CSV table of N, CA and C and ligand atoms in Angstrom, one decimal:
chain,number,residue,atom,x,y,z
A,28,MET,N,0.8,-1.2,0.0
A,28,MET,CA,0.0,0.0,0.0
A,28,MET,C,0.9,1.3,0.0
A,29,ILE,N,2.0,1.2,0.7
A,29,ILE,CA,2.9,2.4,0.7
A,29,ILE,C,3.2,2.9,-0.7
A,30,GLY,N,3.4,1.9,-1.6
A,30,GLY,CA,3.8,2.3,-2.9
A,30,GLY,C,2.8,3.1,-3.7
A,31,VAL,N,1.5,3.0,-3.2
A,31,VAL,CA,0.5,3.8,-3.8
A,31,VAL,C,0.7,5.3,-3.6
A,32,PHE,N,1.3,5.6,-2.4
A,32,PHE,CA,1.4,7.0,-2.0
A,32,PHE,C,2.8,7.6,-2.3
A,33,ARG,N,3.8,6.8,-2.3
A,33,ARG,CA,5.2,7.4,-2.5
A,33,ARG,C,6.0,6.3,-3.2
A,34,PRO,N,7.1,6.7,-3.9
A,34,PRO,CA,8.0,5.7,-4.6
A,34,PRO,C,8.7,4.9,-3.5
A,35,ILE,N,8.7,3.5,-3.7
A,35,ILE,CA,9.5,2.6,-2.9
A,35,ILE,C,10.2,1.6,-3.7
A,36,THR,N,11.1,0.9,-3.1
A,36,THR,CA,11.8,-0.2,-3.8
A,36,THR,C,11.1,-1.5,-3.6
A,37,TYR,N,10.7,-2.1,-4.7
A,37,TYR,CA,10.0,-3.4,-4.6
A,37,TYR,C,10.9,-4.6,-4.6
A,38,GLN,N,12.2,-4.4,-5.2
A,38,GLN,CA,13.1,-5.6,-5.3
A,38,GLN,C,13.8,-5.8,-4.0
A,39,VAL,N,13.2,-6.5,-3.1
A,39,VAL,CA,13.8,-6.7,-1.8
A,39,VAL,C,13.9,-8.2,-1.4
A,40,SER,N,13.5,-9.1,-2.3
A,40,SER,CA,13.5,-10.5,-1.9
A,40,SER,C,14.9,-11.1,-2.0
A,41,GLU,N,15.1,-12.3,-1.5
A,41,GLU,CA,16.4,-12.9,-1.6
A,41,GLU,C,16.9,-13.1,-3.1
A,42,ASN,N,15.9,-13.4,-3.9
A,42,ASN,CA,16.2,-13.5,-5.3
A,42,ASN,C,16.6,-12.2,-5.9
A,43,ASP,N,15.9,-11.1,-5.5
A,43,ASP,CA,16.3,-9.8,-6.0
A,43,ASP,C,17.7,-9.4,-5.6
A,44,ALA,N,18.1,-9.8,-4.3
A,44,ALA,CA,19.5,-9.6,-3.8
A,44,ALA,C,20.5,-10.3,-4.7
A,45,ARG,N,20.2,-11.5,-5.1
A,45,ARG,CA,21.1,-12.3,-6.0
A,45,ARG,C,21.3,-11.5,-7.3
A,46,VAL,N,20.2,-10.9,-7.9
A,46,VAL,CA,20.3,-10.2,-9.1
A,46,VAL,C,21.2,-9.0,-8.9
A,47,VAL,N,21.0,-8.3,-7.8
A,47,VAL,CA,21.8,-7.1,-7.5
A,47,VAL,C,23.3,-7.4,-7.4
A,48,VAL,N,23.6,-8.6,-6.7
A,48,VAL,CA,25.0,-9.0,-6.6
A,48,VAL,C,25.6,-9.3,-8.0
A,49,HIS,N,24.8,-10.0,-8.8
A,49,HIS,CA,25.3,-10.3,-10.2
A,49,HIS,C,25.5,-9.0,-11.0
A,50,LYS,N,24.6,-8.1,-10.8
A,50,LYS,CA,24.8,-6.8,-11.5
A,50,LYS,C,26.1,-6.1,-11.1
A,51,THR,N,26.3,-6.1,-9.8
A,51,THR,CA,27.5,-5.5,-9.2
A,51,THR,C,28.8,-6.2,-9.7
A,52,CYS,N,28.7,-7.5,-9.7
A,52,CYS,CA,29.9,-8.3,-10.3
A,52,CYS,C,30.1,-8.0,-11.7
A,53,ALA,N,29.0,-7.8,-12.5
A,53,ALA,CA,29.2,-7.5,-13.9
A,53,ALA,C,29.8,-6.2,-14.1
A,54,LEU,N,29.5,-5.2,-13.3
A,54,LEU,CA,30.1,-3.9,-13.4
A,54,LEU,C,31.5,-4.0,-13.0
A,55,ALA,N,31.9,-4.7,-12.0
A,55,ALA,CA,33.3,-4.9,-11.6
A,55,ALA,C,34.0,-5.6,-12.8
A,56,ALA,N,33.4,-6.6,-13.4
A,56,ALA,CA,34.1,-7.2,-14.6
A,56,ALA,C,34.3,-6.2,-15.7
A,57,GLN,N,33.3,-5.4,-15.9
A,57,GLN,CA,33.5,-4.4,-17.0
A,57,GLN,C,34.6,-3.4,-16.7
A,58,THR,N,34.7,-3.0,-15.5
A,58,THR,CA,35.8,-2.1,-15.1
A,58,THR,C,37.1,-2.8,-15.3
A,59,PHE,N,37.2,-4.1,-14.9
A,59,PHE,CA,38.4,-4.9,-15.1
A,59,PHE,C,38.7,-4.9,-16.6
A,60,MET,N,37.8,-5.2,-17.4
A,60,MET,CA,38.0,-5.3,-18.9
A,60,MET,C,38.5,-4.0,-19.5
A,61,LEU,N,37.9,-2.9,-19.0
A,61,LEU,CA,38.3,-1.6,-19.5
A,61,LEU,C,39.7,-1.3,-19.1
A,62,ALA,N,40.1,-1.6,-17.8
A,62,ALA,CA,41.4,-1.4,-17.3
A,62,ALA,C,42.4,-2.3,-18.1
A,63,MET,N,42.1,-3.5,-18.4
A,63,MET,CA,42.9,-4.4,-19.2
A,63,MET,C,43.2,-3.8,-20.6
A,64,SER,N,42.1,-3.3,-21.2
A,64,SER,CA,42.2,-2.7,-22.5
A,64,SER,C,43.1,-1.5,-22.4
A,65,ASN,N,43.0,-0.7,-21.4
A,65,ASN,CA,43.9,0.5,-21.2
A,65,ASN,C,45.4,0.1,-21.1
A,66,GLU,N,45.6,-1.1,-20.6
A,66,GLU,CA,47.0,-1.6,-20.5
A,66,GLU,C,47.4,-2.4,-21.7
A,67,GLY,N,46.6,-2.5,-22.8
A,67,GLY,CA,47.0,-3.1,-24.0
A,67,GLY,C,46.6,-4.6,-24.1
A,68,TYR,N,45.8,-5.1,-23.2
A,68,TYR,CA,45.3,-6.5,-23.3
A,68,TYR,C,43.9,-6.6,-23.8
A,69,ASP,N,43.6,-7.7,-24.3
A,69,ASP,CA,42.2,-8.0,-24.7
A,69,ASP,C,41.5,-9.0,-23.7
A,70,THR,N,40.2,-8.9,-23.7
A,70,THR,CA,39.5,-9.8,-22.7
A,70,THR,C,38.2,-10.3,-23.5
A,71,CYS,N,37.7,-11.4,-22.9
A,71,CYS,CA,36.4,-11.9,-23.5
A,71,CYS,C,35.6,-12.5,-22.4
A,72,PRO,N,34.4,-11.8,-22.1
A,72,PRO,CA,33.6,-12.4,-21.0
A,72,PRO,C,32.8,-13.6,-21.5
A,73,MET,N,32.7,-14.6,-20.6
A,73,MET,CA,32.0,-15.8,-21.0
A,73,MET,C,31.0,-16.3,-19.9
A,74,GLU,N,29.8,-16.7,-20.3
A,74,GLU,CA,28.9,-17.3,-19.3
A,74,GLU,C,28.7,-18.8,-19.6
A,75,GLY,N,29.1,-19.2,-20.7
A,75,GLY,CA,28.9,-20.6,-21.0
A,75,GLY,C,30.1,-21.5,-20.5
A,76,PHE,N,30.0,-22.0,-19.3
A,76,PHE,CA,31.1,-22.8,-18.7
A,76,PHE,C,30.4,-23.8,-17.8
A,77,ASP,N,31.3,-24.8,-17.4
A,77,ASP,CA,30.8,-25.8,-16.4
A,77,ASP,C,31.0,-25.3,-15.0
A,78,SER,N,30.0,-24.7,-14.5
A,78,SER,CA,30.1,-24.0,-13.2
A,78,SER,C,30.6,-25.0,-12.1
A,79,ARG,N,30.2,-26.3,-12.1
A,79,ARG,CA,30.6,-27.2,-11.1
A,79,ARG,C,32.1,-27.4,-11.1
A,80,ARG,N,32.6,-27.6,-12.3
A,80,ARG,CA,34.1,-27.8,-12.4
A,80,ARG,C,34.8,-26.5,-12.0
A,81,VAL,N,34.3,-25.4,-12.5
A,81,VAL,CA,35.0,-24.1,-12.1
A,81,VAL,C,35.0,-23.9,-10.6
A,82,LYS,N,33.9,-24.2,-9.9
A,82,LYS,CA,33.9,-24.1,-8.5
A,82,LYS,C,34.8,-25.0,-7.8
A,83,LYS,N,34.9,-26.2,-8.4
A,83,LYS,CA,35.8,-27.2,-7.8
A,83,LYS,C,37.3,-26.8,-7.9
A,84,ILE,N,37.6,-26.3,-9.1
A,84,ILE,CA,39.0,-25.8,-9.4
A,84,ILE,C,39.4,-24.7,-8.4
A,85,LEU,N,38.4,-23.8,-8.2
A,85,LEU,CA,38.7,-22.6,-7.4
A,85,LEU,C,38.4,-22.8,-5.9
A,86,ASN,N,38.0,-24.0,-5.6
A,86,ASN,CA,37.7,-24.3,-4.2
A,86,ASN,C,36.6,-23.4,-3.6
A,87,LEU,N,35.6,-23.2,-4.4
A,87,LEU,CA,34.5,-22.4,-4.0
A,87,LEU,C,33.4,-23.3,-3.4
A,88,PRO,N,32.6,-22.8,-2.5
A,88,PRO,CA,31.5,-23.7,-1.9
A,88,PRO,C,30.5,-24.0,-3.0
A,89,PHE,N,29.8,-25.2,-2.7
A,89,PHE,CA,28.8,-25.7,-3.7
A,89,PHE,C,27.8,-24.6,-4.0
A,90,GLY,N,27.4,-23.8,-3.0
A,90,GLY,CA,26.3,-22.9,-3.3
A,90,GLY,C,26.8,-21.6,-3.9
A,91,ALA,N,28.1,-21.4,-4.1
A,91,ALA,CA,28.6,-20.2,-4.7
A,91,ALA,C,28.1,-20.1,-6.2
A,92,GLU,N,27.9,-18.8,-6.6
A,92,GLU,CA,27.5,-18.6,-8.0
A,92,GLU,C,28.6,-17.8,-8.7
A,93,VAL,N,29.0,-18.3,-9.9
A,93,VAL,CA,30.1,-17.7,-10.7
A,93,VAL,C,29.4,-16.8,-11.7
A,94,ASN,N,29.7,-15.5,-11.6
A,94,ASN,CA,29.0,-14.5,-12.5
A,94,ASN,C,29.4,-14.6,-13.9
A,95,MET,N,30.7,-14.7,-14.2
A,95,MET,CA,31.2,-14.9,-15.5
A,95,MET,C,32.7,-15.2,-15.4
A,96,ILE,N,33.2,-15.7,-16.5
A,96,ILE,CA,34.7,-15.9,-16.6
A,96,ILE,C,35.2,-15.0,-17.7
A,97,VAL,N,36.3,-14.3,-17.4
A,97,VAL,CA,36.9,-13.4,-18.3
A,97,VAL,C,38.3,-13.9,-18.7
A,98,SER,N,38.3,-14.3,-20.0
A,98,SER,CA,39.7,-14.7,-20.5
A,98,SER,C,40.4,-13.4,-20.8
A,99,CYS,N,41.8,-13.5,-20.7
A,99,CYS,CA,42.6,-12.3,-21.0
A,99,CYS,C,43.8,-12.7,-21.8
A,100,GLY,N,44.2,-11.8,-22.7
A,100,GLY,CA,45.4,-12.1,-23.5
A,100,GLY,C,45.6,-11.0,-24.5
A,101,ILE,N,46.4,-11.3,-25.5
A,101,ILE,CA,46.6,-10.4,-26.6
A,101,ILE,C,46.0,-10.9,-27.9
A,102,ARG,N,45.2,-10.1,-28.5
A,102,ARG,CA,44.5,-10.6,-29.7
A,102,ARG,C,45.4,-11.1,-30.8
A,103,ASP,N,44.9,-12.1,-31.5
A,103,ASP,CA,45.6,-12.6,-32.7
A,103,ASP,C,44.7,-12.1,-33.9
A,104,GLU,N,45.2,-11.4,-34.8
A,104,GLU,CA,44.4,-10.8,-35.9
A,104,GLU,C,43.6,-11.9,-36.6
A,105,LYS,N,44.2,-13.1,-36.6
A,105,LYS,CA,43.5,-14.3,-37.3
A,105,LYS,C,42.6,-15.0,-36.4
A,106,GLY,N,42.4,-14.5,-35.2
A,106,GLY,CA,41.6,-15.2,-34.2
A,106,GLY,C,40.1,-14.9,-34.3
A,107,VAL,N,39.7,-14.0,-35.2
A,107,VAL,CA,38.2,-13.8,-35.4
A,107,VAL,C,37.7,-14.7,-36.5
A,108,TRP,N,36.9,-15.7,-36.1
A,108,TRP,CA,36.5,-16.7,-37.0
A,108,TRP,C,35.3,-16.4,-37.9
A,109,GLY,N,34.5,-15.4,-37.5
A,109,GLY,CA,33.3,-15.2,-38.3
A,109,GLY,C,33.0,-13.7,-38.2
A,110,ASP,N,31.9,-13.3,-38.9
A,110,ASP,CA,31.5,-11.9,-38.9
A,110,ASP,C,31.2,-11.4,-37.5
A,111,ARG,N,31.6,-10.3,-37.1
A,111,ARG,CA,31.3,-9.7,-35.8
A,111,ARG,C,30.0,-8.9,-35.8
A,112,MET,N,29.2,-9.2,-34.9
A,112,MET,CA,27.8,-8.6,-34.9
A,112,MET,C,27.7,-7.6,-33.7
A,113,ARG,N,27.2,-6.4,-34.0
A,113,ARG,CA,26.9,-5.4,-33.0
A,113,ARG,C,25.5,-5.0,-33.1
A,114,VAL,N,24.8,-4.9,-32.0
A,114,VAL,CA,23.4,-4.4,-31.9
A,114,VAL,C,23.5,-2.9,-32.2
A,115,PRO,N,22.6,-2.4,-33.1
A,115,PRO,CA,22.7,-1.0,-33.4
A,115,PRO,C,22.5,-0.1,-32.2
A,116,PHE,N,23.3,0.9,-32.1
A,116,PHE,CA,23.4,1.8,-31.0
A,116,PHE,C,21.9,2.3,-30.6
A,117,GLU,N,21.2,2.7,-31.7
A,117,GLU,CA,19.8,3.2,-31.4
A,117,GLU,C,18.9,2.2,-30.8
A,118,GLU,N,19.2,1.0,-30.9
A,118,GLU,CA,18.3,-0.1,-30.3
A,118,GLU,C,18.5,-0.2,-28.8
A,119,VAL,N,19.7,0.2,-28.3
A,119,VAL,CA,20.0,0.0,-26.9
A,119,VAL,C,20.2,1.3,-26.1
A,120,TYR,N,20.1,2.5,-26.8
A,120,TYR,CA,20.3,3.8,-26.1
A,120,TYR,C,19.0,4.6,-26.4
A,121,LYS,N,18.4,5.0,-25.3
A,121,LYS,CA,17.2,5.8,-25.4
A,121,LYS,C,17.4,7.1,-24.7
A,122,ARG,N,17.3,8.2,-25.4
A,122,ARG,CA,17.4,9.5,-24.8
A,122,ARG,C,16.1,10.0,-24.3
A,123,LEU,N,16.0,10.4,-23.0
A,123,LEU,CA,14.7,10.8,-22.5
A,123,LEU,C,14.6,12.3,-22.4
B,230,FMN,C1,28.2,-11.5,-20.0
B,230,FMN,C2,28.7,-12.2,-21.4
B,230,FMN,C3,28.8,-13.5,-21.5
B,230,FMN,C4,29.3,-14.1,-22.6
B,230,FMN,N1,29.4,-15.5,-22.7
B,230,FMN,C5,29.9,-16.0,-23.8
B,230,FMN,C6,30.1,-17.4,-23.9
B,230,FMN,O1,29.9,-18.2,-22.9
B,230,FMN,N2,30.6,-17.9,-25.0
B,230,FMN,C7,30.9,-17.2,-26.1
B,230,FMN,O2,31.3,-17.7,-27.1
B,230,FMN,N3,30.7,-15.8,-26.1
B,230,FMN,C8,30.2,-15.2,-25.0
B,230,FMN,N4,30.0,-13.9,-24.9
B,230,FMN,C9,30.4,-13.1,-26.1
B,230,FMN,C10,31.9,-12.9,-26.1
B,230,FMN,O3,32.3,-12.3,-24.9
B,230,FMN,C11,32.2,-11.9,-27.2
B,230,FMN,O4,31.6,-10.7,-27.1
B,230,FMN,C12,31.9,-12.5,-28.5
B,230,FMN,O5,32.7,-13.7,-28.7
B,230,FMN,C13,32.1,-11.5,-29.7
B,230,FMN,O6,33.4,-11.0,-29.7
B,230,FMN,P1,33.7,-9.5,-30.1
B,230,FMN,O7,32.9,-8.7,-29.0
B,230,FMN,O8,35.1,-9.3,-29.9
B,230,FMN,O9,33.1,-9.4,-31.4
B,230,FMN,C14,29.6,-13.3,-23.7
B,230,FMN,C15,29.4,-11.9,-23.6
B,230,FMN,C16,29.0,-11.3,-22.5
B,230,FMN,C17,28.9,-9.8,-22.4
């Protein structure tokens, strides 16, 4: 009912907190990737991995969640195997 009279935050459940933590991790990952780029390195974020094996290798608890894996290195100009696709800027940026 409070939300009828004034703006409030609705995302307060445990699951909402998980989403917030993943967003925060993704921002940290992006900052890391930008910093790596500034130092002359390339990075590639990946979500498609075997989380159980990754957690085992890193000695993380079973309940831990891995946000993403970021590979790092120096690009090989012959390393791009197909056409690179970019979503048009106008589709993801809205000026209000
Ligand atoms: C959060 C996130 C997760 C991604 N996960 C994968 C993945 O598991 N496997 C994959 O091939 N590409 C994944 N990608 C895409 C690659 O990181 C990369 O953007 C793609 O290979 C295209 O390369 P390019 O941006 O240099 O053109 C992911 C991208 C993001 C932002």
